[in-house]
Coordinates of N, CA and C in Angstrom, one line a residue:
M1 N 0.9 -1.1 0.3 CA -0.2 0.1 -0.1 C 1.0 1.4 0.5
N2 N 0.7 2.3 -0.8 CA 1.2 3.5 -0.7 C 1.3 4.4 0.4
A3 N 2.1 5.2 0.5 CA 1.6 6.2 1.4 C 1.0 7.6 1.4
S4 N -0.2 7.6 2.4 CA -1.0 8.6 2.1 C -0.2 10.0 1.9
P5 N -0.5 11.3 0.7 CA -0.1 12.2 0.7 C 0.5 12.7 2.1
L6 N -1.0 12.8 3.1 CA -1.2 13.3 4.4 C 0.2 13.1 5.8
F7 N 0.4 11.6 5.0 CA 1.7 11.0 6.2 C 2.7 11.6 5.4
F8 N 3.1 11.7 4.1 CA 4.6 12.4 3.2 C 4.5 13.8 4.0
L9 N 3.6 14.5 3.9 CA 3.7 16.0 4.3 C 4.1 16.0 5.6
F10 N 3.5 14.9 6.6 CA 3.9 15.0 8.3 C 5.0 14.5 8.5
S11 N 5.7 13.5 7.6 CA 7.0 13.2 7.6 C 7.9 14.4 7.3
V12 N 7.9 15.2 6.2 CA 8.7 15.9 5.4 C 8.9 17.6 6.9
F13 N 7.7 17.5 7.2 CA 7.8 18.6 8.7 C 8.3 18.1 9.5
T14 N 8.0 17.0 9.9 CA 8.9 16.4 11.3 C 10.3 16.7 11.1
L15 N 11.1 16.4 9.8 CA 12.4 16.0 9.5 C 12.5 17.4 9.3
L16 N 12.2 18.9 8.8 CA 12.4 19.9 8.8 C 12.5 20.5 10.2
T17 N 11.5 20.1 11.1 CA 11.5 20.7 12.4 C 12.8 20.1 13.3
A18 N 12.9 19.0 12.9 CA 14.2 18.4 14.0 C 15.5 19.3 13.2
V19 N 15.3 19.1 12.0 CA 16.8 19.7 11.6 C 16.9 21.7 12.2
A20 N 15.6 22.1 12.1 CA 15.4 23.6 12.8 C 15.7 23.9 14.1
C21 N 15.3 23.0 14.7 CA 15.7 22.2 16.5 C 16.7 22.8 16.7
N22 N 18.0 22.3 16.0 CA 19.1 21.6 16.7 C 19.8 23.3 16.8
C23 N 19.7 23.4 18.1 CA 20.7 24.9 18.4 C 22.1 24.9 18.4
P24 N 22.8 26.0 17.7 CA 24.6 25.7 17.7 C 24.5 25.8 19.5
P25 N 26.2 25.4 19.6 CA 26.6 25.5 21.3 C 26.3 27.1 21.9
D26 N 26.9 26.8 23.0 CA 26.9 28.3 23.6 C 28.0 29.3 23.0
E27 N 28.3 30.6 22.8 CA 29.3 30.7 22.3 C 29.7 32.0 23.1
E28 N 31.1 32.2 23.7 CA 31.8 32.8 24.3 C 32.1 33.9 23.6
I29 N 31.7 35.3 24.0 CA 32.3 36.5 23.3 C 33.1 37.4 24.4
G30 N 33.4 36.7 25.3 CA 34.5 37.8 26.4 C 34.8 37.0 27.5
Q31 N 35.8 37.8 28.4 CA 36.1 37.4 29.4 C 36.4 38.6 30.5
L32 N 35.9 38.3 32.0 CA 35.8 39.1 32.4 C 36.5 38.8 34.0
G33 N 37.4 39.5 34.1 CA 37.5 39.3 35.5 C 37.2 39.7 36.7
L34 N 37.2 39.9 38.2 CA 36.5 40.1 39.2 C 37.1 41.7 39.1
S35 N 36.7 42.6 39.4 CA 36.9 44.3 39.9 C 37.7 44.1 40.9
E36 N 38.7 45.2 41.4 CA 39.1 45.5 42.6 C 38.8 45.1 43.9
A37 N 37.7 46.1 43.7 CA 36.8 46.1 45.0 C 36.0 44.8 45.1
G38 N 35.9 43.9 44.0 CA 34.9 42.6 44.4 C 36.4 41.6 45.1
R39 N 37.7 41.6 44.1 CA 38.5 40.7 44.4 C 39.2 41.1 45.9
N40 N 38.9 41.9 46.8 CA 39.6 42.6 47.8 C 38.3 42.6 48.8
F41 N 37.2 42.4 48.5 CA 36.0 42.7 49.8 C 36.7 41.7 51.0
L42 N 36.7 40.4 50.4 CA 37.1 39.2 51.1 C 38.8 39.4 51.2
P43 N 39.2 39.4 52.4 CA 41.2 39.3 52.8 C 41.6 38.1 52.9
Y44 N 40.7 37.0 52.6 CA 41.2 35.7 53.0 C 42.1 35.2 51.6
D45 N 42.9 33.8 51.9 CA 43.3 33.1 51.3 C 43.2 31.6 51.3
G46 N 42.4 31.3 52.0 CA 42.0 30.0 52.6 C 42.7 29.3 53.4
T47 N 43.6 30.0 53.9 CA 45.1 29.3 55.1 C 44.3 29.7 56.5
E48 N 43.8 30.8 56.6 CA 43.7 31.5 57.9 C 42.3 30.8 58.7
T49 N 42.5 30.8 59.9 CA 41.6 30.6 61.2 C 41.2 31.8 61.8
L50 N 39.2 31.6 61.4 CA 39.0 32.9 61.7 C 38.4 32.3 63.4
R51 N 38.7 33.4 64.3 CA 38.5 33.0 65.7 C 37.3 34.0 65.9
F52 N 36.1 33.9 66.7 CA 35.3 34.6 67.1 C 34.9 34.5 68.7
V53 N 35.2 35.7 69.4 CA 35.1 35.4 71.0 C 33.3 36.6 71.1
N54 N 32.8 35.6 72.1 CA 31.6 36.0 72.8 C 32.2 36.9 74.2
A55 N 30.6 37.7 74.4 CA 30.9 38.5 75.8 C 31.3 37.6 76.9
S56 N 31.4 36.5 77.1 CA 31.8 35.5 78.2 C 33.2 35.2 78.1
G57 N 33.8 35.3 76.7 CA 35.2 35.2 76.4 C 35.3 33.6 75.9
Q58 N 34.3 32.9 75.7 CA 34.0 31.7 74.8 C 34.9 31.7 73.3
V59 N 35.3 31.0 72.7 CA 36.0 31.0 71.7 C 35.2 30.4 70.7
M60 N 34.9 30.7 69.3 CA 34.7 29.8 68.3 C 35.8 30.1 67.0
A61 N 36.5 29.0 66.5 CA 37.1 29.2 65.6 C 36.8 28.3 64.3
F62 N 37.0 28.8 62.8 CA 36.3 28.3 61.7 C 37.6 28.5 60.9
A63 N 37.5 27.3 60.2 CA 39.0 27.0 58.9 C 37.8 26.5 57.7
A64 N 38.9 27.1 56.6 CA 38.1 26.2 55.4 C 39.4 25.5 54.9
P65 N 38.7 24.0 54.9 CA 39.3 22.9 54.6 C 39.6 22.7 52.9
R66 N 38.7 23.4 52.5 CA 39.2 23.4 51.0 C 39.9 24.6 50.4
G67 N 40.0 25.4 51.2 CA 41.4 26.8 50.9 C 40.5 27.5 50.2
E68 N 41.0 28.2 49.4 CA 40.1 29.4 48.4 C 40.0 28.4 47.3
E69 N 38.5 28.7 46.6 CA 37.9 28.1 45.6 C 38.1 28.7 44.6
A70 N 39.0 29.1 43.9 CA 38.7 30.0 42.2 C 38.2 29.5 41.2
G71 N 37.0 30.0 40.7 CA 36.1 29.1 39.7 C 35.8 30.3 38.3
K72 N 35.0 29.3 37.6 CA 34.4 30.6 36.4 C 33.3 30.0 36.2
D73 N 32.5 31.2 35.8 CA 31.3 31.3 35.7 C 30.9 31.7 33.9
Q74 N 30.0 31.0 33.5 CA 29.4 31.0 32.6 C 28.4 32.0 32.2
L75 N 28.6 33.8 32.2 CA 27.3 34.6 32.2 C 26.6 34.8 30.9
C76 N 25.3 34.0 31.1 CA 24.5 34.5 29.5 C 24.3 35.7 29.6
V77 N 24.2 36.8 28.3 CA 24.0 37.9 28.0 C 22.9 37.9 27.2
N78 N 22.7 37.2 26.1 CA 21.3 37.0 25.2 C 21.4 35.8 24.8
I79 N 20.4 35.5 24.5 CA 19.8 34.0 24.3 C 20.1 34.1 22.7
I80 N 20.6 33.2 21.9 CA 20.8 33.0 20.2 C 20.0 32.1 19.4
C81 N 19.7 31.3 20.8 CA 18.3 30.1 20.1 C 18.3 29.3 21.0
T82 N 16.7 29.3 20.8 CA 15.6 28.6 21.4 C 15.2 27.0 20.8
E83 N 15.2 26.0 21.2 CA 14.6 24.8 20.5 C 12.8 25.0 20.7
A84 N 12.2 24.8 19.4 CA 10.9 25.1 19.5 C 10.1 23.6 20.0
R85 N 10.6 23.0 21.4 CA 9.8 22.2 22.2 C 9.6 22.2 23.2
F86 N 8.7 21.6 24.1 CA 8.6 22.2 25.4 C 9.9 21.8 26.1
N87 N 10.3 22.7 27.1 CA 11.2 22.5 28.2 C 12.4 22.1 27.4
S88 N 12.5 22.9 26.3 CA 13.9 22.3 25.1 C 14.9 23.2 25.9
P89 N 16.5 22.7 25.4 CA 17.7 23.6 25.8 C 17.3 24.5 24.6
S90 N 18.7 25.8 25.2 CA 18.7 27.1 24.3 C 20.0 27.1 24.5
S91 N 20.5 28.4 23.3 CA 22.2 28.5 23.6 C 22.3 30.1 23.7
C92 N 23.6 30.5 24.4 CA 23.3 31.7 24.3 C 25.2 32.3 24.3
E93 N 24.9 33.5 23.9 CA 26.4 34.7 23.9 C 26.8 34.4 25.7
Y94 N 27.7 34.1 25.8 CA 28.2 34.6 27.2 C 29.8 34.9 27.7
Y95 N 29.4 35.9 28.7 CA 31.3 36.2 29.3 C 31.4 35.3 30.4
L96 N 32.9 34.4 30.4 CA 33.4 34.0 31.0 C 34.1 34.5 32.2
T97 N 33.4 34.4 33.5 CA 33.3 35.4 34.4 C 34.2 34.5 35.8
E98 N 35.1 35.3 36.9 CA 35.7 34.8 37.7 C 35.0 34.8 38.9
N99 N 35.2 33.8 39.8 CA 34.4 34.0 41.1 C 35.6 33.7 42.2
L100 N 35.2 33.8 43.3 CA 36.1 33.3 44.8 C 35.0 32.9 45.8
R101 N 35.5 31.4 46.2 CA 34.7 31.4 47.8 C 35.6 30.4 48.5
Y102 N 34.9 30.8 49.6 CA 35.5 30.3 50.9 C 34.2 29.6 51.7
I103 N 34.4 28.4 52.0 CA 33.7 27.4 52.9 C 34.5 27.6 54.4
F104 N 34.2 28.4 55.3 CA 34.2 27.9 56.6 C 33.4 27.0 57.9
V105 N 34.5 26.1 58.5 CA 33.4 25.7 58.9 C 34.3 25.2 60.7
S106 N 33.2 25.4 61.4 CA 33.7 25.7 62.6 C 34.5 24.0 63.4
D107 N 35.1 24.3 64.3 CA 36.1 23.2 65.0 C 35.0 22.1 65.6
D108 N 33.8 22.4 66.1 CA 33.0 21.4 66.3 C 32.3 21.0 65.3
N109 N 32.5 21.5 64.1 CA 31.7 20.5 62.7 C 30.3 21.2 62.8
E110 N 29.8 22.1 63.5 CA 28.3 22.1 63.9 C 28.0 23.7 63.1
R111 N 28.7 24.8 62.6 CA 28.4 25.6 62.1 C 29.2 26.0 60.8
L112 N 29.2 26.6 59.7 CA 29.6 26.8 58.6 C 29.0 28.3 58.2
L113 N 30.6 29.2 57.3 CA 30.3 30.4 57.0 C 30.5 29.9 55.2
D114 N 29.2 30.7 54.6 CA 29.9 29.9 53.3 C 29.9 31.4 52.2
L115 N 31.3 31.8 51.9 CA 31.0 33.5 51.3 C 31.8 33.4 49.9
A116 N 31.0 33.7 48.9 CA 31.5 34.1 47.5 C 31.2 35.5 47.0
V117 N 32.1 35.5 45.8 CA 32.4 37.0 45.4 C 32.2 36.2 43.9
F118 N 31.3 37.1 43.0 CA 31.0 36.3 41.7 C 30.5 38.3 40.8
T119 N 30.3 37.7 39.7 CA 29.6 38.6 38.8 C 28.3 38.8 38.0
G120 N 27.6 39.6 38.1 CA 26.3 39.4 37.8 C 25.6 40.3 36.5
L121 N 24.9 40.0 36.0 CA 24.5 40.9 35.0 C 23.1 41.4 35.5
Y122 N 23.3 42.9 35.2 CA 22.5 43.5 35.8 C 20.8 43.7 34.7
E123 N 21.2 43.8 33.8 CA 19.9 44.0 32.4 C 20.5 42.9 31.1
W124 N 19.3 42.4 30.8 CA 19.8 41.5 29.6 C 19.9 42.0 28.4
E125 N 20.7 41.6 27.9 CA 21.4 41.9 26.4 C 21.9 43.2 26.1
T126 N 22.9 42.9 27.8 CA 23.7 44.2 27.6 C 25.1 43.7 28.3
E127 N 25.8 45.1 28.4 CA 27.2 44.7 29.1 C 27.2 45.1 30.4
H128 N 26.0 45.3 31.1 CA 25.8 45.9 32.1 C 26.2 44.7 33.6
F129 N 27.7 45.0 34.0 CA 27.8 43.8 34.8 C 27.6 44.5 36.4
F130 N 27.9 43.7 37.7 CA 28.3 44.1 38.8 C 28.7 42.8 39.5
D131 N 29.5 43.4 40.1 CA 30.6 42.6 41.2 C 29.6 42.0 42.6
A132 N 29.2 41.2 43.1 CA 28.6 41.0 44.2 C 29.0 40.1 45.4
L133 N 28.5 39.9 46.4 CA 29.3 39.6 47.5 C 27.7 38.6 48.2
Q134 N 27.9 37.0 47.9 CA 26.9 36.6 48.9 C 27.6 35.7 49.8
A135 N 26.6 35.3 51.0 CA 27.1 34.9 52.3 C 26.3 34.1 52.9
S136 N 26.3 32.7 53.9 CA 25.3 32.3 54.4 C 26.3 31.7 55.6
Y137 N 25.1 31.5 56.4 CA 25.6 31.3 57.9 C 24.1 30.1 58.8
S138 N 25.2 28.9 58.5 CA 24.1 27.9 59.2 C 24.7 27.2 60.8
S139 N 23.5 26.8 61.6 CA 24.4 26.5 62.9 C 23.6 25.3 62.7
G140 N 23.7 24.5 62.8 CA 23.2 22.8 62.6 C 21.8 23.0 61.7
T141 N 20.6 23.2 62.1 CA 19.5 23.1 60.8 C 19.2 24.3 60.6
P142 N 19.1 25.3 61.0 CA 18.5 26.9 61.1 C 20.1 27.4 59.9
S143 N 19.5 28.2 58.8 CA 20.6 28.9 58.3 C 20.0 29.9 57.5
I144 N 21.1 31.1 57.3 CA 20.5 32.0 56.6 C 21.5 32.3 55.1
Q145 N 20.8 33.5 54.2 CA 21.7 33.7 53.0 C 21.2 34.7 52.5
A146 N 22.4 35.8 52.2 CA 22.1 37.5 51.7 C 22.9 37.8 51.1
G147 N 23.0 38.7 50.3 CA 23.7 39.0 49.5 C 23.9 40.5 49.3
Q148 N 24.8 41.1 48.6 CA 24.7 43.0 48.1 C 25.6 42.8 47.1
V149 N 25.5 43.8 46.1 CA 26.4 44.3 45.2 C 27.8 45.4 46.1
I150 N 28.8 44.7 45.0 CA 30.0 45.5 45.7 C 30.3 46.6 44.8
E151 N 30.5 46.3 43.4 CA 30.8 47.3 42.6 C 30.0 47.4 41.5
Q152 N 29.7 48.5 41.0 CA 28.7 48.5 39.5 C 29.4 48.8 38.6
R153 N 29.5 47.9 37.8 CA 30.9 48.0 36.4 C 30.0 48.4 34.8
F154 N 29.1 49.2 35.3 CA 28.5 50.3 33.6 C 28.4 51.8 34.4
D155 N 28.4 52.5 33.8 CA 27.5 53.9 33.9 C 25.9 54.0 33.9
G156 N 25.2 54.4 35.0 CA 24.2 54.6 34.9 C 23.7 54.2 36.1
T157 N 22.4 54.1 36.6 CA 21.7 53.3 38.1 C 21.2 52.3 38.1
L158 N 22.1 51.7 39.3 CA 21.9 50.5 39.5 C 21.3 50.1 40.7
V159 N 20.0 49.5 41.0 CA 19.0 49.2 42.1 C 19.1 47.9 42.6
P160 N 19.6 48.0 43.7 CA 20.2 46.5 44.3 C 19.0 45.8 44.0
E161 N 18.0 46.2 44.3 CA 16.5 45.4 44.7 C 16.0 45.0 43.4
E162 N 16.7 45.3 42.2 CA 16.3 44.8 41.0 C 17.1 44.0 40.5
T163 N 18.3 43.6 41.0 CA 19.2 42.6 40.2 C 18.9 41.2 41.1
S164 N 19.4 40.2 40.8 CA 19.0 38.7 41.0 C 19.1 38.3 42.4
I165 N 19.7 39.1 43.3 CA 19.9 39.0 44.7 C 18.9 39.0 45.6
T166 N 18.7 38.0 46.4 CA 17.8 38.0 47.1 C 18.5 38.1 48.7
N167 N 17.5 38.5 49.2 CA 17.8 38.8 50.6 C 18.9 39.9 50.5
L168 N 19.1 41.1 50.7 CA 19.8 42.5 50.3 C 20.2 42.3 52.2
M169 N 21.4 42.5 52.0 CA 22.1 42.8 53.2 C 22.0 43.9 53.5
Q170 N 22.0 44.6 54.8 CA 21.9 46.1 55.0 C 23.0 46.7 55.0
K171 N 23.3 47.6 54.6 CA 24.3 48.5 54.7 C 24.3 49.7 56.0
R172 N 25.3 49.6 57.0 CA 24.8 50.3 58.2 C 26.5 51.5 57.9
E173 N 25.8 52.1 58.7 CA 26.9 53.3 59.1 C 27.8 53.2 59.8
S174 N 27.4 52.5 61.2 CA 28.1 52.4 62.3 C 27.2 51.3 62.8
V175 N 27.8 50.4 63.7 CA 27.3 49.4 64.7 C 28.0 48.8 65.8
E176 N 27.3 48.7 66.7 CA 27.9 48.5 68.1 C 28.0 46.8 68.4
L177 N 29.2 46.3 68.6 CA 28.9 44.7 68.7 C 29.9 44.3 70.2
N178 N 29.0 44.1 71.1 CA 30.0 43.5 72.2 C 30.9 45.1 72.6
G179 N 30.1 45.8 72.6 CA 30.7 47.3 73.2 C 31.8 47.8 72.2
T180 N 32.1 47.6 70.9 CA 32.8 47.6 70.4 C 32.4 48.5 69.2
T181 N 32.3 49.8 68.4 CA 31.8 50.3 67.5 C 32.5 50.2 66.0
Y182 N 31.8 49.3 64.9 CA 32.4 49.5 63.7 C 31.8 49.8 62.7
N183 N 32.2 50.5 62.1 CA 31.9 51.5 60.7 C 31.7 50.8 59.4
G184 N 31.1 51.1 58.7 CA 30.7 50.7 57.1 C 30.3 49.5 57.5
V185 N 29.7 48.9 57.7 CA 29.0 47.4 58.3 C 28.0 46.9 57.2
W186 N 28.4 45.9 56.7 CA 26.9 45.2 56.2 C 26.3 43.9 56.9
S187 N 25.2 44.2 57.3 CA 24.6 43.1 57.9 C 23.2 42.3 57.9
F188 N 22.9 41.2 58.3 CA 21.8 40.4 57.7 C 21.5 39.4 59.1
E189 N 20.4 39.7 59.5 CA 19.8 38.8 60.5 C 18.3 38.4 60.3
Q190 N 18.3 37.1 60.7 CA 16.8 36.3 60.3 C 16.9 35.0 61.0
D191 N 15.9 34.8 61.9 CA 15.7 33.5 62.6 C 16.8 33.1 63.4
N192 N 17.1 34.4 64.2 CA 17.9 34.0 65.4 C 19.6 33.9 64.8
L193 N 19.8 34.0 63.4 CA 21.0 34.3 63.3 C 21.4 35.4 62.9
G194 N 22.4 35.6 62.5 CA 23.1 36.7 61.7 C 24.8 36.5 61.8
F195 N 24.7 37.6 60.5 CA 26.2 37.8 60.3 C 26.8 39.3 60.0
Y196 N 27.9 39.8 60.2 CA 28.2 41.0 60.0 C 29.6 41.4 59.4
L197 N 29.6 42.0 58.1 CA 31.0 41.7 57.1 C 31.6 43.7 57.3
Q198 N 33.0 43.5 56.9 CA 33.4 45.0 56.4 C 33.8 44.8 55.1
P199 N 33.8 46.0 54.1 CA 34.7 45.5 53.0 C 36.4 45.4 53.5
G200 N 36.8 44.6 52.6 CA 38.4 44.3 53.6 C 39.1 43.8 54.4
K201 N 37.7 43.5 55.0 CA 38.3 42.5 56.7 C 37.4 41.5 56.6
G202 N 36.3 41.2 55.6 CA 35.6 40.2 55.9 C 34.7 40.2 57.2
V203 N 34.4 38.6 57.6 CA 33.3 38.6 58.3 C 33.9 39.1 60.0
I204 N 33.4 40.2 60.3 CA 34.0 40.6 61.4 C 32.8 39.8 63.3
A205 N 31.7 39.3 62.8 CA 30.8 38.8 64.1 C 30.1 37.7 63.3
I206 N 29.4 37.2 64.5 CA 28.0 36.3 64.1 C 27.5 36.5 64.9
K207 N 26.2 36.0 64.8 CA 25.4 36.4 66.0 C 24.1 34.6 66.2
E208 N 24.1 34.4 67.1 CA 23.4 33.2 67.4 C 22.6 33.3 68.3
N209 N 21.3 33.1 68.5 CA 20.4 33.3 69.7 C 20.8 34.6 70.6
S210 N 20.7 35.7 69.8 CA 21.2 36.8 70.8 C 22.2 37.2 71.3
Q211 N 23.1 36.1 71.1 CA 24.5 36.2 71.2 C 25.7 36.5 70.3
V212 N 26.2 37.7 70.3 CA 27.3 38.1 69.3 C 28.2 37.6 69.7
W213 N 29.4 37.1 68.3 CA 30.6 36.7 68.5 C 31.5 37.5 67.7
V214 N 32.6 38.3 68.0 CA 33.6 38.9 67.6 C 34.7 38.5 67.0
L215 N 35.1 38.8 65.7 CA 36.2 38.3 65.6 C 37.4 39.0 66.2
E216 N 38.3 37.9 66.4 CA 39.1 38.4 67.8 C 40.4 38.7 66.7
E217 N 40.8 39.8 66.8 CA 42.0 40.3 66.0 C 43.5 40.7 66.7

């Protein structure tokens, strides 16, 4: 029996669709290192021990067993192809960007500080980049996470609330921690946990159940 004209047309359409739906691979169009402000925000090299002391003189020490983790991100700036199928892959033009990460674990293995500096894209189909910090602190099951823009890398206006960062840190002119005043502090508090950072000094204090632990210098 000969194939019907309708079946023939369907076969041709399927073949053409399959060919048309093969997207090319992602295309690298540039490379972008961290800004000086981004690279220097965290002063670590991954070999240090962070010692925090509370008002009673108790000490919590943190070390980074994996040291400094320097990586690369594929930051898409423009979609160049999307396959015409449900939940299908797409390809994009991207910049290869740098990131730095430090995961500090307490000496009792019950607490963790995860800190990362990376580059983000502010507006799609532009080269409007920014460097940002993301920090998280966990103590047992409870954990908190927040971020903030470190450096704007384009002319114009950047509104942190309009970036992809969730849970923005609060930039505070000054804050008192265990009787000492610190200036230019970035902080975030939630669910009885908190952390405090200063540009160039990193984490200067952590908070847990209303008890503050300040970095020993």
